[in-house]
PDB file of C-alpha atoms and ligand atoms in Angstrom:
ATOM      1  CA  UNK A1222       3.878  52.440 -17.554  1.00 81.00           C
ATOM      2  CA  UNK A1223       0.481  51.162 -17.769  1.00 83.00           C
ATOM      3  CA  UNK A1224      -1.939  49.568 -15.593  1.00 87.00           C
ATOM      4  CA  UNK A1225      -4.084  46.985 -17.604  1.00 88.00           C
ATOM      5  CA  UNK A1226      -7.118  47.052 -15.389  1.00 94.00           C
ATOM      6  CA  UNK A1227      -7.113  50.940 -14.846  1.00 97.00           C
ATOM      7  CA  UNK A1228      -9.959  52.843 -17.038  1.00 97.00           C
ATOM      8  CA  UNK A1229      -8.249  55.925 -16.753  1.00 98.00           C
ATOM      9  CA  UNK A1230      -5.407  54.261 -18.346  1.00 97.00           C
ATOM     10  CA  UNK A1231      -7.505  53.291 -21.233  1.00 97.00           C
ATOM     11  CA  UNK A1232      -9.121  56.901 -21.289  1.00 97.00           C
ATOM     12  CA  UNK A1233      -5.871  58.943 -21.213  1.00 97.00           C
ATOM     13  CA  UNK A1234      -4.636  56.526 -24.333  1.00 96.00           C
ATOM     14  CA  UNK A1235      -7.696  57.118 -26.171  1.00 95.00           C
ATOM     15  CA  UNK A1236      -9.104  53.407 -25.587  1.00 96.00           C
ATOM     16  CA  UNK A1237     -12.052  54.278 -24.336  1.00 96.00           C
ATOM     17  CA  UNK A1238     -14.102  57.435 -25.708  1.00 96.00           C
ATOM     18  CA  UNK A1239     -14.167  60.644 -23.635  1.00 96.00           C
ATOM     19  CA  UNK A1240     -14.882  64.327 -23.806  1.00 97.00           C
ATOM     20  CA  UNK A1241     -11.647  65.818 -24.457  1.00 97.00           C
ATOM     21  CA  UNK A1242     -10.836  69.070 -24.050  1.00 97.00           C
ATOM     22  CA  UNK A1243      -7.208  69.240 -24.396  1.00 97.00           C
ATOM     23  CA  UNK A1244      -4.484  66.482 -24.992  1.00 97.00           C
ATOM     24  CA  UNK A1245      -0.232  66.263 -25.608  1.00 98.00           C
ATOM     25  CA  UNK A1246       2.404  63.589 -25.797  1.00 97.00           C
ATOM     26  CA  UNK A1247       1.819  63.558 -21.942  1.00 98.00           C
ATOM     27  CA  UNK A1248      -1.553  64.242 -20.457  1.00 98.00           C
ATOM     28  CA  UNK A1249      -5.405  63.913 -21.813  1.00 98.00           C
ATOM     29  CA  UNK A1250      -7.651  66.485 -20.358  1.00 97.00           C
ATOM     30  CA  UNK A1251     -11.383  65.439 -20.476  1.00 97.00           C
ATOM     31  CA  UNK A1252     -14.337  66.250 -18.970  1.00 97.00           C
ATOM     32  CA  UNK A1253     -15.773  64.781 -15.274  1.00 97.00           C
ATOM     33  CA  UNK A1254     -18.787  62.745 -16.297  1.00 96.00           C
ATOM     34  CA  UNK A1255     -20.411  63.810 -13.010  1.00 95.00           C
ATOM     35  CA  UNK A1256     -19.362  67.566 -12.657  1.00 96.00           C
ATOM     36  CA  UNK A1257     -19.810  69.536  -9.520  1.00 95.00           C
ATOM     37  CA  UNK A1258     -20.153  72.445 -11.697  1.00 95.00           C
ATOM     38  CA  UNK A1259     -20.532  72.975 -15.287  1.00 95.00           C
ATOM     39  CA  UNK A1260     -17.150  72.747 -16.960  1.00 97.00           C
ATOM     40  CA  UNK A1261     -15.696  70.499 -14.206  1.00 96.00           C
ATOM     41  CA  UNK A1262     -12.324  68.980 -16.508  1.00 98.00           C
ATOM     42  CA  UNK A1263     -10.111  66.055 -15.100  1.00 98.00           C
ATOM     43  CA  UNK A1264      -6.311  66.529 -16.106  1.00 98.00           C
ATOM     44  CA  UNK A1265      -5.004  62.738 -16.656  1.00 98.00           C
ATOM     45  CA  UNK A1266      -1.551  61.920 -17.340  1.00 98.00           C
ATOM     46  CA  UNK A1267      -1.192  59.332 -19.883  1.00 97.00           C
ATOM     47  CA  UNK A1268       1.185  57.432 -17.499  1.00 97.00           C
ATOM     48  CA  UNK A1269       0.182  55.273 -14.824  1.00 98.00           C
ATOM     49  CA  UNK A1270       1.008  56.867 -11.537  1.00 98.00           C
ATOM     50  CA  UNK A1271      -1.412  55.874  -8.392  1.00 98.00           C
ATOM     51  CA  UNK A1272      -1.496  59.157  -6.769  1.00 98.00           C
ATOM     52  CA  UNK A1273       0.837  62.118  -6.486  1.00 98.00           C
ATOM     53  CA  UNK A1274       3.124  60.340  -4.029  1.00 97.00           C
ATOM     54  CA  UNK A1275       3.723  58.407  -7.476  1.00 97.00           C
ATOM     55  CA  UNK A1276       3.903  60.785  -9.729  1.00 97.00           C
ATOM     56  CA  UNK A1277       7.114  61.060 -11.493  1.00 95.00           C
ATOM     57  CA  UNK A1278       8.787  64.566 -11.343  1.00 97.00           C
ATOM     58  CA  UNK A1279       8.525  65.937 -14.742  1.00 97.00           C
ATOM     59  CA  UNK A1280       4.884  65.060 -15.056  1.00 98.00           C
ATOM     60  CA  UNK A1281       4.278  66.543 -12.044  1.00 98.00           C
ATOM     61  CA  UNK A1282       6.319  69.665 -12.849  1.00 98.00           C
ATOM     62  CA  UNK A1283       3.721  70.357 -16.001  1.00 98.00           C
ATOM     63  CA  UNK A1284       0.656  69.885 -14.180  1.00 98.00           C
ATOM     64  CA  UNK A1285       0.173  73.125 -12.430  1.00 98.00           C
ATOM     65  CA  UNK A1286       0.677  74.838 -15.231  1.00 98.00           C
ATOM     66  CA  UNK A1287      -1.934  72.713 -17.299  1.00 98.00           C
ATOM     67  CA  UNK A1288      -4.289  73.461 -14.692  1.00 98.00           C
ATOM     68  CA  UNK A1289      -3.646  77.827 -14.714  1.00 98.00           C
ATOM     69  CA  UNK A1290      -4.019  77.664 -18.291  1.00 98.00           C
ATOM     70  CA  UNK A1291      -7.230  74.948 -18.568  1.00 97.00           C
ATOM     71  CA  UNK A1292      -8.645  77.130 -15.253  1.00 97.00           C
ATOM     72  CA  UNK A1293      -7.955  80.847 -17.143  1.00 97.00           C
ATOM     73  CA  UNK A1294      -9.140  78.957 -20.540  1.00 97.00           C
ATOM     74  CA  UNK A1295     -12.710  78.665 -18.012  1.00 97.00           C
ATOM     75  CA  UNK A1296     -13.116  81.820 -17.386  1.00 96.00           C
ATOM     76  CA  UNK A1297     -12.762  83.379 -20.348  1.00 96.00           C
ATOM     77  CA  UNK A1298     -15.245  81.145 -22.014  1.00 97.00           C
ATOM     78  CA  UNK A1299     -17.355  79.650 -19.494  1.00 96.00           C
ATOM     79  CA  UNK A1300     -17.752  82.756 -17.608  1.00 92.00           C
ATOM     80  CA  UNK A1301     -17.041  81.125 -14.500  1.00 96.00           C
ATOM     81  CA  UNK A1302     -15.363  83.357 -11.351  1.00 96.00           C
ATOM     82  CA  UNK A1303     -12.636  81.798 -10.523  1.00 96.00           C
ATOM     83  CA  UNK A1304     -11.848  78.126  -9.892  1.00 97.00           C
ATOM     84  CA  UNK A1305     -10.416  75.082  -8.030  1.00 96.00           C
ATOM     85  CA  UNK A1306      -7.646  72.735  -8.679  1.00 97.00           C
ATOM     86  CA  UNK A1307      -8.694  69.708  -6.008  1.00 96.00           C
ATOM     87  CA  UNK A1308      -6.092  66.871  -6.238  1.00 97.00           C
ATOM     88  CA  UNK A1309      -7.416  63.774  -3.759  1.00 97.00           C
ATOM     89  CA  UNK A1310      -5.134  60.977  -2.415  1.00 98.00           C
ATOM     90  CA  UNK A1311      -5.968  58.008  -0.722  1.00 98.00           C
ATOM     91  CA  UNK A1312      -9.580  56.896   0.296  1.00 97.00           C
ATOM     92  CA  UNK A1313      -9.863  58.726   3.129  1.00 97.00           C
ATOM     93  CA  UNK A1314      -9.089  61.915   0.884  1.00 96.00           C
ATOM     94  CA  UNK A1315     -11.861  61.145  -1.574  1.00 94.00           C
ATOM     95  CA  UNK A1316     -10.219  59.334  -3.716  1.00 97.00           C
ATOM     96  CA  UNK A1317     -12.229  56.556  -5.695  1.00 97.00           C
ATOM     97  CA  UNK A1318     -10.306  56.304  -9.168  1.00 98.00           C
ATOM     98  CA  UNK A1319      -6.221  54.804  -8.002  1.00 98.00           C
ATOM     99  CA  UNK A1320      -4.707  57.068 -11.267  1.00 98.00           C
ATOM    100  CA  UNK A1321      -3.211  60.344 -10.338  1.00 98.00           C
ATOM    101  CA  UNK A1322      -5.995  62.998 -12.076  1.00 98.00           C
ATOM    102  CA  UNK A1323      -6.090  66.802 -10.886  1.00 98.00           C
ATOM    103  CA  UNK A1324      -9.583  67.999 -10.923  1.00 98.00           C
ATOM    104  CA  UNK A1325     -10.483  71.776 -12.564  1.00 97.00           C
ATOM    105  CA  UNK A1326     -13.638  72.918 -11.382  1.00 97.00           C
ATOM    106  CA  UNK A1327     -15.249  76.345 -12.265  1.00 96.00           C
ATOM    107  CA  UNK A1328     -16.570  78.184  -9.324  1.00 96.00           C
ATOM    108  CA  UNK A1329     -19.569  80.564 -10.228  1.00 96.00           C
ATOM    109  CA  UNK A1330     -20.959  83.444  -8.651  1.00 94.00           C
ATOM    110  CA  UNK A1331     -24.193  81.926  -7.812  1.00 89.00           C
ATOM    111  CA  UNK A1332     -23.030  78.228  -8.552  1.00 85.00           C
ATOM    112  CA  UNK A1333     -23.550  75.619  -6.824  1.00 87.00           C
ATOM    113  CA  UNK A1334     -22.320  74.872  -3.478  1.00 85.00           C
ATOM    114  CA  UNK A1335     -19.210  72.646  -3.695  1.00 87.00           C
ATOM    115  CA  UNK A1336     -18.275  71.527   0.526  1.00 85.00           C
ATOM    116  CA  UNK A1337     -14.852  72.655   1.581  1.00 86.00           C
ATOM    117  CA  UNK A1338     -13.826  72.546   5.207  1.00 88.00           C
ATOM    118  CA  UNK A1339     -15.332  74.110   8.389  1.00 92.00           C
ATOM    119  CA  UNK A1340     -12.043  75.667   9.842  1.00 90.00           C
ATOM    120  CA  UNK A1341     -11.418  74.002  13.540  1.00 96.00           C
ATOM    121  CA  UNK A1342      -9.653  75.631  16.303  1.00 96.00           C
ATOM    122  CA  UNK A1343      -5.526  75.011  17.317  1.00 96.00           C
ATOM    123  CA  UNK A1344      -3.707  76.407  20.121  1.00 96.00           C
ATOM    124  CA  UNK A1345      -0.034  77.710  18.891  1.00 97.00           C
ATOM    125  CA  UNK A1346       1.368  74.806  21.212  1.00 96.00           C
ATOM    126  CA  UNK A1347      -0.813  72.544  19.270  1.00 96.00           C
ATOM    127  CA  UNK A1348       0.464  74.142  16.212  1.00 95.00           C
ATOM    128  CA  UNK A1349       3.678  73.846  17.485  1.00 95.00           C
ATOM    129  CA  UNK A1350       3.487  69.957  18.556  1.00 95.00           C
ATOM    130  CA  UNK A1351       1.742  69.090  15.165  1.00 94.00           C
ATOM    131  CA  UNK A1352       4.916  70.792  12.897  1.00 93.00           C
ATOM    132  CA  UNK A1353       7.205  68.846  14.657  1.00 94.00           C
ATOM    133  CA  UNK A1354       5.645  65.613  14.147  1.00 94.00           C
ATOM    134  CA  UNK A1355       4.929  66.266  10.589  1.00 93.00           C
ATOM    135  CA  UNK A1356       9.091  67.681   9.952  1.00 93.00           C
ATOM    136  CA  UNK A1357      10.035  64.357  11.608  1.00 94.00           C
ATOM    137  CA  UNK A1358       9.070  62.349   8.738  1.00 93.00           C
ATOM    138  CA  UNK A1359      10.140  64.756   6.026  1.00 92.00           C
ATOM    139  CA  UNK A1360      13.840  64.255   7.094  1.00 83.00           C
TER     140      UNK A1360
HETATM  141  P1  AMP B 921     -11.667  61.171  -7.326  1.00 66.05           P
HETATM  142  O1  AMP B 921     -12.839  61.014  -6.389  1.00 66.05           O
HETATM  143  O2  AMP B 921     -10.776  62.348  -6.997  1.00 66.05           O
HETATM  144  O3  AMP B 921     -10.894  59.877  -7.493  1.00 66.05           O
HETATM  145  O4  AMP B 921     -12.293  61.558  -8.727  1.00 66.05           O
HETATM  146  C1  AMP B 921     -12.742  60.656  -9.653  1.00 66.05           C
HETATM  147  C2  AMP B 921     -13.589  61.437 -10.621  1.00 66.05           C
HETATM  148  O5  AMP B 921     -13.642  60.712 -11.836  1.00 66.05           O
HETATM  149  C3  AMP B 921     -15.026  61.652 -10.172  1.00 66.05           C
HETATM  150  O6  AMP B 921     -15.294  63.065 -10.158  1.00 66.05           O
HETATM  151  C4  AMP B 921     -15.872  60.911 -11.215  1.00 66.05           C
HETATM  152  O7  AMP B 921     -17.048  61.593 -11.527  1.00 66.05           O
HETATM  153  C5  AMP B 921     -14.920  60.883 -12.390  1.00 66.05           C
HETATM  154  N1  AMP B 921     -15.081  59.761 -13.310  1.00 66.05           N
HETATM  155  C6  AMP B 921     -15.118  58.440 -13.012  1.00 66.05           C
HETATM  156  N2  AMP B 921     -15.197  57.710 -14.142  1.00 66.05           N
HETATM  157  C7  AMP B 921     -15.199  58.579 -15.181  1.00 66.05           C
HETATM  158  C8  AMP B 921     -15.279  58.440 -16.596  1.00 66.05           C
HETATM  159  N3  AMP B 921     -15.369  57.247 -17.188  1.00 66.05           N
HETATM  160  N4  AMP B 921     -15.253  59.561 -17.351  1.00 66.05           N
HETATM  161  C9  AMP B 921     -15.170  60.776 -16.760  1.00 66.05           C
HETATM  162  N5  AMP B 921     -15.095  60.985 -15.435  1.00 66.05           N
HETATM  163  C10 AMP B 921     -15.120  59.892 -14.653  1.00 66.05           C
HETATM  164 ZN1   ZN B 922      -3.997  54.209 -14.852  1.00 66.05          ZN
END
């Protein structure tokens, strides 16, 4: 399926121009036109799915493995350290562009600083009271 009025859509099919790293019958691979770090690739599937709560199960089943090999592809020839498969969801999450995409950024010793989290504080009852909320609407 595709979404008409979606650019990454029109990217992933080759309608509008990108860097492209890598592509297949299912995914584009291209690179972020505002990169936290040099290198910094967005894995696209060619199919329209809003966010990974969409995403169809055999797309989803290859992009992991996309990612390890674009991510080891990185550090062999970028030279980076390691690197970070980020994968955003919903506004609140970060995310601005509504078509699944996994972000591959290369981390480098010296890089630049790219925010994570400042770890909070839970009690084990908190813990506790949390996990049973959460395993309520998994069933
Ligand atoms: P997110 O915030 O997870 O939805 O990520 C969207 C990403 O897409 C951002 O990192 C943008 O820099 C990137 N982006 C938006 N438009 C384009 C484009 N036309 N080509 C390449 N990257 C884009
Ligand atoms: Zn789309």
């Amino acid at each position: 399926m595709r979404d008409d009025n979606c650019i990454f859509c029109k990217i992933a099919n080759g309608e509008i121009p990108s860097t492209t790293i890598y592509e297949d019958d299912d995914f584009r691979v291209i690179l972020d036109l505002g990169p936290a770090s040099r290198g910094h690739a967005l894995i696209l599937p060619k199919e329209h799915f809003a966010d990974v709560c969409a995403l169809d199960e055999r797309i989803a089943a290859k992009v992991l493995p996309l990612g390890a090999r674009i991510g080891s592809a990185m550090k062999r020839t970028l030279g980076c350290a390691g690197f970070n498969l980020v994968q955003n969801n919903g506004e609140a999450a970060g995310q601005t562009v509504f078509h699944f995409h996994m972000h591959v950024i290369p981390r480098y010793e010296n890089g630049p600083v790219i925010a994570g989290w400042t770890p909070g504080k839970a009690s084990q009852e908190e813990l506790a009271e949390t996990a049973e909320e959460i395993k309520k609407g998994m069933q």
